[in-house]
Coordinates of C-alpha atoms and ligand atoms in Angstrom, one line a residue:
Chain S
M12 CA 24.5 12.8 -27.9
S13 CA 22.0 10.0 -27.7
E14 CA 19.6 9.5 -30.6
L15 CA 16.5 7.4 -30.1
V16 CA 15.8 5.3 -33.2
L17 CA 12.8 3.0 -33.7
K18 CA 12.9 0.6 -36.7
N19 CA 9.8 -1.3 -37.7
V20 CA 8.6 -1.6 -34.2
G21 CA 5.4 -3.4 -33.5
K22 CA 3.5 -4.7 -30.4
R23 CA 1.0 -7.5 -30.4
Y24 CA -1.0 -9.2 -27.6
G25 CA -1.7 -12.6 -29.1
E26 CA -3.9 -11.9 -32.1
T27 CA -4.5 -8.3 -31.1
V28 CA -2.1 -5.9 -32.9
V29 CA -1.8 -2.7 -31.0
L30 CA 1.1 -1.0 -32.8
E31 CA 2.8 -1.8 -36.1
R32 CA 5.5 -0.5 -38.3
L33 CA 6.7 2.3 -36.1
N34 CA 9.7 4.1 -37.6
L35 CA 11.1 7.2 -35.9
T36 CA 14.3 9.0 -35.2
L37 CA 14.5 11.5 -32.3
T38 CA 17.6 13.6 -32.0
A39 CA 18.9 14.6 -28.6
G40 CA 16.9 17.6 -27.2
D41 CA 13.8 16.9 -29.3
F42 CA 10.4 17.7 -27.7
C43 CA 7.9 15.5 -29.3
A44 CA 4.2 15.0 -28.6
V45 CA 2.4 11.9 -29.5
V46 CA -1.3 12.3 -30.1
G47 CA -4.0 9.8 -30.9
A48 CA -7.5 8.7 -30.0
S49 CA -8.2 6.9 -26.7
G50 CA -7.1 3.3 -27.1
A51 CA -4.8 4.1 -30.1
G52 CA -1.8 2.7 -28.2
K53 CA -0.2 5.9 -26.9
S54 CA 0.6 4.4 -23.5
T55 CA 1.8 1.2 -25.1
F56 CA 4.2 3.2 -27.2
L57 CA 5.6 4.9 -24.1
K58 CA 5.9 1.6 -22.2
L59 CA 8.0 0.3 -25.1
L60 CA 10.3 3.4 -24.8
L61 CA 10.5 2.7 -21.1
S62 CA 11.2 -1.0 -21.5
E63 CA 8.2 -1.8 -19.3
L64 CA 7.1 -3.7 -22.4
Q65 CA 9.3 -5.4 -25.0
P66 CA 8.4 -4.9 -28.7
S67 CA 7.0 -7.9 -30.6
E68 CA 8.9 -6.8 -33.7
G69 CA 11.6 -4.4 -34.6
T70 CA 14.3 -2.7 -32.7
I71 CA 14.7 0.4 -30.5
T72 CA 18.2 1.9 -29.9
L73 CA 19.2 4.7 -27.7
G74 CA 22.5 6.3 -28.6
G75 CA 23.3 3.5 -31.0
R76 CA 22.9 0.8 -28.5
P77 CA 19.8 -1.4 -27.9
L78 CA 17.5 0.0 -25.3
P79 CA 18.3 -1.5 -21.9
P80 CA 15.8 -4.3 -21.2
E81 CA 14.5 -2.9 -17.9
P82 CA 13.5 0.6 -16.8
G83 CA 16.5 2.6 -15.4
P84 CA 17.7 6.0 -14.5
E85 CA 18.6 7.0 -18.1
R86 CA 14.9 7.3 -18.8
G87 CA 12.5 9.2 -16.5
V88 CA 8.7 8.9 -16.5
V89 CA 5.8 11.0 -15.2
Y90 CA 2.3 9.5 -15.3
Q91 CA -1.1 11.1 -14.9
R92 CA -1.5 9.5 -11.5
Y93 CA 0.7 7.5 -9.0
S94 CA 3.9 9.3 -10.0
V95 CA 5.1 10.2 -6.5
F96 CA 5.5 8.1 -3.4
P97 CA 2.6 8.8 -0.9
H98 CA 4.7 7.8 2.1
L99 CA 7.5 10.3 1.5
S100 CA 7.5 14.0 2.0
V101 CA 8.0 16.4 -1.0
L102 CA 11.7 16.7 -0.3
D103 CA 12.2 13.0 0.3
N104 CA 10.4 12.2 -3.0
V105 CA 13.0 14.4 -4.8
R106 CA 15.9 12.9 -2.7
F107 CA 14.7 9.3 -3.6
G108 CA 16.6 9.0 -6.9
L109 CA 19.7 10.9 -5.7
E110 CA 20.0 8.6 -2.7
R111 CA 19.5 5.4 -4.6
T112 CA 22.0 6.3 -7.3
H113 CA 24.7 7.7 -5.0
G114 CA 24.1 5.5 -1.9
D115 CA 25.6 2.2 -0.7
P116 CA 24.7 -0.7 -2.9
L117 CA 22.6 -2.5 -0.3
F118 CA 20.2 0.1 1.0
G119 CA 21.0 3.0 -1.3
R120 CA 21.6 5.5 1.6
T121 CA 24.3 8.2 1.9
W122 CA 25.9 9.7 4.9
G123 CA 27.7 12.8 6.0
A124 CA 28.9 15.5 3.5
R125 CA 27.5 13.7 0.5
R126 CA 24.1 13.3 2.1
R127 CA 24.1 17.0 2.9
A128 CA 25.1 17.9 -0.7
L129 CA 22.4 15.7 -2.2
R130 CA 19.9 17.2 0.2
A131 CA 20.9 20.7 -0.9
E132 CA 20.5 19.6 -4.5
A133 CA 17.1 18.3 -3.9
E134 CA 16.1 21.4 -2.0
A135 CA 17.2 23.5 -5.0
L136 CA 15.0 21.4 -7.3
V137 CA 12.0 21.7 -5.0
D138 CA 12.5 25.5 -5.1
A139 CA 12.8 25.4 -8.9
V140 CA 9.3 23.8 -9.2
G141 CA 7.9 26.3 -6.7
L142 CA 7.2 23.8 -3.9
S143 CA 9.5 25.3 -1.2
A144 CA 6.6 26.1 1.1
A145 CA 5.3 22.5 0.8
R146 CA 8.8 20.8 1.3
D147 CA 7.8 18.8 4.3
R148 CA 4.2 17.9 3.3
F149 CA 3.1 14.5 2.1
P150 CA 1.8 14.3 -1.5
G151 CA -1.7 13.5 -0.2
A152 CA -1.9 17.1 1.1
L153 CA -0.9 18.6 -2.3
S154 CA -3.2 19.7 -5.1
G155 CA -3.0 17.8 -8.4
G156 CA -0.9 20.5 -10.0
M157 CA 1.6 20.5 -7.2
Q158 CA 1.8 16.7 -7.3
Q159 CA 2.7 16.8 -11.0
R160 CA 5.3 19.5 -10.4
L161 CA 6.8 17.4 -7.7
A162 CA 6.8 14.4 -10.1
L163 CA 8.8 16.5 -12.6
A164 CA 11.3 17.5 -10.0
Q165 CA 11.7 14.0 -8.7
T166 CA 12.3 12.6 -12.2
L167 CA 14.6 15.4 -13.3
A168 CA 16.8 15.0 -10.2
L169 CA 18.6 12.2 -12.1
K170 CA 19.0 14.2 -15.3
P171 CA 17.6 11.5 -17.6
E172 CA 18.5 11.5 -21.3
L173 CA 14.9 10.7 -22.1
L174 CA 11.9 12.1 -20.3
L175 CA 8.7 10.2 -20.9
L176 CA 5.3 11.8 -20.0
D177 CA 2.0 9.9 -20.2
E178 CA -0.8 12.5 -20.2
P179 CA 1.0 14.2 -17.3
F180 CA -1.4 17.2 -17.1
G181 CA -4.6 15.4 -18.2
A182 CA -6.3 15.7 -14.8
L183 CA -5.4 19.4 -14.1
D184 CA -7.8 22.3 -14.4
P185 CA -6.9 25.0 -16.9
G186 CA -5.0 27.3 -14.5
N187 CA -2.8 24.6 -13.1
K188 CA -2.3 23.2 -16.5
K189 CA -1.0 26.4 -17.8
A190 CA 1.4 26.8 -14.9
A191 CA 2.6 23.2 -15.4
H192 CA 3.1 23.8 -19.1
D193 CA 5.3 26.9 -18.4
L194 CA 7.3 24.9 -15.9
L195 CA 7.9 22.0 -18.3
K196 CA 8.9 24.4 -21.1
T197 CA 11.4 26.1 -18.8
L198 CA 12.9 22.8 -17.5
W199 CA 13.2 21.5 -21.1
R200 CA 15.0 24.6 -22.3
D201 CA 17.3 24.7 -19.3
R202 CA 18.2 21.0 -19.3
G203 CA 18.0 20.0 -22.9
M204 CA 16.8 16.4 -22.4
T205 CA 14.7 14.6 -25.0
V206 CA 11.0 14.6 -24.2
V207 CA 8.3 12.3 -25.5
M208 CA 4.9 13.4 -24.2
V209 CA 1.8 11.4 -24.9
T210 CA -1.5 13.4 -24.8
H211 CA -4.9 13.4 -26.2
D212 CA -5.1 17.2 -25.9
L213 CA -4.2 18.6 -29.4
S214 CA -3.7 22.2 -28.2
E215 CA -1.4 21.0 -25.5
A216 CA 0.6 19.1 -28.0
F217 CA 1.0 22.1 -30.3
T218 CA 1.8 24.6 -27.6
L219 CA 4.5 22.5 -26.0
A220 CA 6.2 20.3 -28.6
K221 CA 8.6 21.0 -31.4
R222 CA 7.2 18.1 -33.2
V223 CA 3.8 16.4 -33.1
L224 CA 3.4 12.7 -34.0
V225 CA 0.1 11.2 -34.8
L226 CA -0.7 7.6 -33.8
D227 CA -3.5 6.2 -35.9
K228 CA -4.5 3.1 -37.9
T229 CA -3.6 3.2 -41.5
R230 CA -5.7 0.2 -42.5
E231 CA -8.9 -1.3 -41.2
D232 CA -10.3 -4.7 -41.4
P233 CA -14.1 -4.2 -40.8
H234 CA -14.5 -7.9 -40.0
N235 CA -11.6 -8.1 -37.6
P236 CA -10.7 -4.7 -36.1
E237 CA -7.8 -6.1 -34.1
R238 CA -6.0 -7.4 -37.2
Y239 CA -4.1 -4.1 -37.8
G240 CA -2.6 -1.8 -35.2
A241 CA -1.8 1.9 -35.2
S242 CA 1.3 3.5 -36.8
L243 CA 2.8 6.9 -36.8
T244 CA 0.9 8.5 -39.6
Y245 CA 2.0 12.2 -39.4
D246 CA 5.1 13.9 -38.2
I247 CA 4.2 17.6 -37.9
P248 CA 6.9 20.2 -37.1
V249 CA 5.7 23.0 -34.9
D250 CA 6.8 26.6 -35.0
N251 CA 6.3 27.8 -31.5
G252 CA 9.0 30.4 -31.4
L253 CA 11.7 27.8 -31.9
P254 CA 13.4 27.0 -35.2
P255 CA 11.2 24.5 -37.1
R256 CA 12.7 21.2 -37.9
E257 CA 10.8 20.6 -41.2
A258 CA 9.2 22.9 -43.7
A259 CA 5.9 21.1 -43.9
P260 CA 3.9 18.2 -42.5
R261 CA 5.4 15.0 -43.8
E262 CA 3.3 11.8 -44.2
L263 CA 5.3 8.9 -42.7
S264 CA 3.5 5.8 -43.9
A265 CA 1.0 5.2 -46.6
Chain Q
M26 CA -40.6 14.6 7.8
R27 CA -37.1 13.8 6.5
R28 CA -36.3 10.4 5.2
L29 CA -34.9 7.9 7.8
L30 CA -31.7 7.4 5.8
N31 CA -31.0 11.2 6.0
L32 CA -31.6 11.6 9.8
Q33 CA -28.4 12.2 11.8
P34 CA -28.4 11.9 15.6
S35 CA -27.4 15.0 17.6
K36 CA -24.5 14.7 20.0
P37 CA -26.4 14.0 23.2
L38 CA -28.7 11.6 21.3
R39 CA -25.7 9.8 19.9
L40 CA -24.4 9.3 23.4
A41 CA -27.8 8.1 24.6
L42 CA -28.0 5.7 21.7
F43 CA -24.5 4.4 22.4
L44 CA -25.3 3.8 26.1
A45 CA -28.9 2.4 25.6
P46 CA -28.1 -1.2 24.6
L47 CA -25.3 -1.5 27.2
G48 CA -27.6 -0.1 29.9
A49 CA -30.4 -2.4 28.9
L50 CA -28.1 -5.4 29.1
L51 CA -26.9 -4.4 32.6
L52 CA -30.4 -3.7 33.8
A53 CA -31.8 -7.0 32.5
Y54 CA -28.9 -8.8 34.4
L55 CA -29.7 -6.9 37.6
V56 CA -33.4 -7.7 37.4
F57 CA -32.9 -11.4 36.8
S58 CA -30.1 -11.7 39.2
D59 CA -32.1 -10.0 42.0
A60 CA -35.1 -12.2 41.3
R61 CA -33.0 -15.4 41.5
L62 CA -31.2 -14.3 44.6
A63 CA -34.4 -13.4 46.3
E64 CA -35.7 -16.9 45.7
N65 CA -32.4 -18.6 46.7
P66 CA -29.6 -16.6 48.3
Q67 CA -27.2 -19.5 47.5
D68 CA -27.8 -19.2 43.7
R69 CA -24.6 -19.2 41.7
L70 CA -25.8 -18.7 38.2
L71 CA -26.4 -14.9 38.2
P72 CA -24.3 -13.5 41.1
A73 CA -24.8 -10.0 42.4
F74 CA -22.3 -7.3 41.2
S75 CA -21.1 -7.0 44.7
T76 CA -20.2 -10.7 44.8
M77 CA -18.3 -10.4 41.5
G78 CA -16.5 -7.4 42.7
D79 CA -15.4 -9.1 45.9
T80 CA -14.2 -12.2 44.0
L81 CA -12.2 -10.1 41.5
L82 CA -10.7 -8.1 44.3
R83 CA -9.6 -11.2 46.1
M84 CA -8.1 -12.6 42.9
A85 CA -6.2 -9.4 42.3
T86 CA -4.9 -8.6 45.8
E87 CA -4.7 -11.8 47.9
P88 CA -1.9 -14.2 47.1
D89 CA -3.0 -17.7 46.1
R90 CA -2.6 -20.1 49.1
R91 CA -0.8 -22.7 47.1
S92 CA 1.5 -20.7 44.7
G93 CA 1.7 -17.4 46.6
E94 CA 0.9 -15.6 43.3
L95 CA -1.7 -12.9 42.7
L96 CA -3.7 -15.0 40.3
F97 CA -5.6 -12.3 38.4
W98 CA -2.4 -10.5 37.4
L99 CA -0.5 -13.8 36.8
D100 CA -3.3 -14.9 34.4
T101 CA -3.3 -11.5 32.6
R102 CA 0.4 -11.4 32.2
V103 CA 0.8 -14.9 30.9
S104 CA -2.1 -14.6 28.5
L105 CA -1.0 -11.3 27.1
Q106 CA 2.5 -12.6 26.6
R107 CA 1.3 -15.7 24.7
L108 CA -1.0 -13.5 22.6
A109 CA 1.8 -11.0 21.8
L110 CA 4.4 -13.7 21.0
G111 CA 1.9 -15.7 18.8
V112 CA 0.6 -12.7 16.9
G113 CA 4.1 -11.2 16.6
L114 CA 5.6 -14.4 15.3
G115 CA 2.6 -15.0 12.9
A116 CA 2.6 -11.4 11.6
L117 CA 6.4 -11.3 11.1
T118 CA 6.4 -14.5 9.1
A119 CA 3.3 -13.4 7.2
L120 CA 4.9 -10.1 6.3
I121 CA 8.0 -11.8 4.8
L122 CA 6.0 -14.4 3.0
G123 CA 3.1 -12.1 1.9
V124 CA 5.4 -9.4 0.6
A125 CA 7.7 -11.8 -1.2
S126 CA 4.7 -13.6 -2.8
G127 CA 3.0 -10.3 -3.8
L128 CA 6.1 -8.6 -5.2
L129 CA 8.2 -11.3 -6.8
P130 CA 6.4 -13.4 -9.5
L131 CA 8.9 -16.2 -9.0
A132 CA 8.2 -16.4 -5.2
G133 CA 4.4 -15.9 -5.9
A134 CA 4.3 -18.9 -8.2
S135 CA 5.3 -21.1 -5.3
L136 CA 4.0 -19.2 -2.2
S137 CA 0.6 -18.0 -3.5
P138 CA -1.0 -21.5 -3.9
F139 CA 0.9 -22.8 -0.9
L140 CA -0.5 -20.1 1.4
A141 CA -4.0 -20.6 -0.1
I142 CA -3.8 -24.3 0.9
I143 CA -2.3 -23.6 4.4
A144 CA -5.0 -21.1 5.1
M145 CA -7.7 -23.8 4.6
I146 CA -6.3 -26.0 7.5
P147 CA -8.5 -25.4 10.5
P148 CA -5.9 -24.3 13.1
L149 CA -7.7 -25.9 16.1
A150 CA -7.4 -29.3 14.3
I151 CA -3.6 -29.1 14.4
L152 CA -3.6 -28.3 18.2
P153 CA -3.2 -32.0 19.0
I154 CA -0.3 -32.2 16.6
L155 CA 1.4 -29.2 18.2
L156 CA 0.8 -30.7 21.7
I157 CA 2.3 -34.0 20.7
A158 CA 5.3 -32.4 18.9
F159 CA 6.1 -29.6 21.4
G160 CA 4.5 -30.8 24.7
V161 CA 2.2 -28.7 26.8
G162 CA 4.7 -25.8 27.2
E163 CA 4.5 -22.3 25.9
L164 CA 5.7 -23.1 22.4
A165 CA 2.6 -25.1 21.4
K166 CA 0.3 -22.3 22.5
V167 CA 2.3 -19.6 20.8
L168 CA 2.5 -21.6 17.6
L169 CA -1.2 -22.3 17.6
I170 CA -1.9 -18.5 17.6
A171 CA 0.8 -17.9 15.0
I172 CA -0.5 -20.6 12.7
G173 CA -4.0 -19.4 13.4
V174 CA -3.5 -15.8 12.3
G175 CA -0.4 -16.0 10.0
P176 CA -1.8 -17.4 6.8
F177 CA -4.7 -14.9 6.9
I178 CA -2.3 -11.9 7.4
A179 CA 0.0 -13.3 4.7
R180 CA -2.7 -13.6 2.1
D181 CA -4.1 -10.1 3.0
L182 CA -0.6 -8.5 2.6
E183 CA 0.0 -10.4 -0.7
G184 CA -3.1 -8.9 -2.1
R185 CA -2.2 -5.4 -0.8
V186 CA 1.2 -5.6 -2.5
R187 CA -0.4 -6.7 -5.8
E188 CA -2.7 -3.7 -5.4
L189 CA 0.2 -1.2 -5.3
P190 CA 0.1 0.8 -8.4
R191 CA 2.4 -0.7 -11.0
E192 CA 3.4 2.9 -11.8
L193 CA 5.2 3.2 -8.4
L194 CA 7.3 0.1 -9.0
I195 CA 8.3 1.2 -12.4
K196 CA 9.0 4.7 -11.0
A197 CA 11.3 3.3 -8.4
Q198 CA 13.3 1.5 -11.1
T199 CA 13.7 4.7 -13.1
L200 CA 15.0 6.3 -10.0
G201 CA 17.8 3.8 -9.6
A202 CA 16.2 1.3 -7.2
G203 CA 16.7 -2.4 -7.8
T204 CA 14.5 -5.2 -6.4
W205 CA 15.8 -5.0 -2.8
Q206 CA 15.8 -1.2 -2.6
T207 CA 12.3 -1.1 -4.1
L208 CA 11.2 -3.6 -1.5
W209 CA 12.9 -1.7 1.3
H210 CA 12.1 1.9 0.4
V211 CA 8.7 1.6 -1.5
V212 CA 6.9 -1.6 -0.7
L213 CA 7.6 -2.2 3.0
P214 CA 6.8 1.4 4.1
Q215 CA 3.6 1.4 2.1
I216 CA 2.5 -2.1 3.3
T217 CA 3.3 -1.6 7.1
P218 CA 0.1 0.3 7.8
R219 CA -1.8 -2.5 6.0
L220 CA 0.0 -4.9 8.4
F221 CA -1.4 -3.0 11.3
D222 CA -4.9 -3.2 9.8
A223 CA -4.5 -6.9 9.2
I224 CA -3.3 -7.5 12.8
R225 CA -6.3 -5.7 14.2
L226 CA -8.6 -7.8 12.1
S227 CA -7.0 -11.0 13.2
L228 CA -6.9 -10.2 16.9
G229 CA -10.4 -11.7 17.4
A230 CA -9.2 -15.0 16.0
A231 CA -6.0 -14.8 18.1
W232 CA -8.0 -14.6 21.3
L233 CA -10.0 -17.6 20.2
F234 CA -6.9 -19.7 19.7
L235 CA -5.4 -18.4 23.0
I236 CA -8.4 -19.4 25.0
A237 CA -8.7 -22.7 23.3
A238 CA -5.1 -23.6 23.9
E239 CA -5.2 -22.5 27.5
A240 CA -8.5 -24.4 28.2
I241 CA -6.9 -27.6 26.9
A242 CA -3.3 -27.5 28.1
S243 CA -2.3 -24.9 30.6
T244 CA -1.8 -24.3 34.3
E245 CA -2.4 -20.5 34.3
G246 CA -3.9 -17.8 32.0
L247 CA -7.2 -16.1 31.6
G248 CA -8.6 -18.9 29.4
Y249 CA -7.3 -21.6 31.8
R250 CA -8.9 -19.9 34.8
I251 CA -12.4 -19.6 33.4
F252 CA -12.5 -23.2 32.2
L253 CA -11.2 -24.4 35.6
M254 CA -13.8 -22.3 37.4
R255 CA -16.6 -23.8 35.2
R256 CA -16.3 -27.0 37.3
Y257 CA -17.3 -25.0 40.4
L258 CA -20.0 -23.0 38.6
A259 CA -18.0 -19.9 39.7
M260 CA -19.9 -17.4 37.7
D261 CA -18.8 -14.7 40.1
L262 CA -15.3 -15.2 38.7
I263 CA -16.0 -16.2 35.1
L264 CA -18.2 -13.1 34.3
P265 CA -15.7 -10.5 35.5
Y266 CA -12.9 -12.4 33.7
V267 CA -14.9 -12.3 30.4
A268 CA -15.5 -8.5 30.9
W269 CA -11.7 -8.1 31.6
M270 CA -10.8 -9.9 28.4
T271 CA -13.3 -7.8 26.4
L272 CA -11.7 -4.7 27.8
L273 CA -8.2 -5.9 27.0
A274 CA -9.2 -6.8 23.4
W275 CA -10.7 -3.4 22.9
L276 CA -7.6 -1.7 24.4
L277 CA -5.3 -3.6 22.1
D278 CA -7.4 -2.7 19.0
Y279 CA -7.6 0.9 20.1
G280 CA -3.8 1.1 20.9
L281 CA -2.9 -0.3 17.4
R282 CA -5.2 2.1 15.7
V283 CA -3.7 5.1 17.6
L284 CA -0.1 3.8 17.0
S285 CA -0.8 3.4 13.3
R286 CA -2.1 6.9 12.9
R287 CA 1.0 8.2 14.7
L288 CA 3.5 6.2 12.8
F289 CA 1.9 6.7 9.3
P290 CA 0.5 10.2 9.1
W291 CA 0.4 10.0 5.3
Y292 CA -1.8 6.9 5.4
G293 CA -5.4 7.7 4.8
A294 CA -4.6 11.2 3.6
A295 CA -3.3 10.2 0.2
G296 CA -6.6 9.0 -1.1
N297 CA -5.9 5.6 0.5
K298 CA -9.0 4.3 2.1
R299 CA -8.8 3.0 5.6
Ligands
ADP328 N1 -2.2 -6.6 -21.7 C1 -3.0 -6.3 -22.8 N2 -3.6 -7.3 -23.5 C2 -4.4 -7.0 -24.6 N3 -4.6 -5.8 -25.0 C3 -4.1 -4.8 -24.4 C4 -3.2 -4.9 -23.3 N4 -2.8 -3.7 -22.9 C5 -3.4 -2.8 -23.7 N5 -4.1 -3.5 -24.7 C6 -4.9 -2.8 -25.8 O1 -4.0 -1.9 -26.4 C7 -4.7 -0.8 -26.9 C8 -3.9 0.5 -26.6 O2 -3.9 0.7 -25.2 P1 -3.2 2.0 -24.7 O3 -1.8 2.0 -25.1 O4 -3.4 2.1 -23.2 O5 -4.0 3.2 -25.4 P2 -4.0 4.8 -25.1 O6 -3.0 5.1 -24.1 O7 -3.7 5.4 -26.4 O8 -5.4 5.1 -24.6 C9 -6.1 -0.8 -26.2 O9 -7.1 -1.1 -27.2 C10 -6.0 -1.9 -25.2 O10 -7.2 -2.6 -25.1
MG329 MG1 -3.1 5.9 -22.1

């Protein structure tokens, strides 16, 4: 199975160092949460894993091979906003990935029996995230919680090895958040993909993840705050009913 | 007493306020027209409504003595056709250039500054060039309208494409779409209602170029007719023609708005502002 390995990864914008010396190994099926203050570089970290950005230093490998240089179907993503296509119905949003990956090379469309089979597959996913009643509605007519459940279904339709989540439930009220958490947990247990979830909500990180990583600066230059970037400072195993990976919090870099 | 900025008109008051300026305009015309006609029944400057009605009816129902055509309908048909061809050609070209420029950085590097320069050319200034190059036929008039509205629409769409959330383009790639499929399945469907908006905004300019081209080089059309009739001071024809063009312009705008709402029910509902 595919292991995600970061070796000495860093990201700079000119003189501004955002991330530095990231070292991390995620085994297949890990659920890890990345926490950190606002502006710590959490989204940047996720963009590196998605190949939306390329690292300035270091290497990232997935299953032993260098990460593909562009985003692709092996890695799925759900953002806090703009995760679903506003011009497509709920069902068509879920069908999007299935049609593109199974369809003709030019337009990415399927016909006949295959089209019907993919449609049934998408319908099953829509049911699984509890949106059967809203199947033909446009995302604009859904609540925030429903939109995020749709985004999960849309992304999971392609069974990505790696699921990347950038504050996916940050805009939800407590009730919807709880429902979305339960759904994500179930989907992760049933499907076994590796999950990296960025959040600034500590309690969310500790209820959902098996492993919580802390992104923080290890050194400060008071005269030039942009000289040093954030690293992974703590790797905390979490016992939330699942076998813990480590006995105690481990400090990663001094 | 509530603040003026918080006062809302009731339904009947709203209707009255809507009709008031139009009524005032018509009334003022009636008063001045009556006064002038009382002084001189041959006055041509402010003809009576009945005279205008008679003239329009004659243009719409009696065949022209020389050509045998019903001139009012001939003018309307020819002008609308030029308008549709010009705006259609301009909008289609603009869609292709604007989307390419907004979506593909390589295309944008070349097209973006090019469109910015082209948009600065005053379209009427190239009318002589078009007339020299293509003669006084339909092509020159259609091209003037297309060149008049195209760069504006292209630059508008380019900006709209750049405004599309980056997240959606990344998302499409994680769902297996390449450049072409992202363009076809994500960008085009989301930009088409914007194209309708841009066309509606550019219709005013399109009418301007149509009338200018017809006034200068044409033998029929609404713009041609009113400039021809100016020589005879035929206000009884010019005024109803202007009113008819206003009505046509309004109908086109309204039709596009209704069509857009029908075709893109998601647009405006998804937090997209109109
Ligand atoms: N294109 C860029 N150029 C310069 N600095 C950037 C750029 N993008 C992000 N940053 C900086 O990187 C830091 C981390 O941003 P981000 O990853 O979005 O933080 P987080 O998601 O943890 O809130 C911020 O201080 C931001 O100013
Ligand atoms: Mg962020």
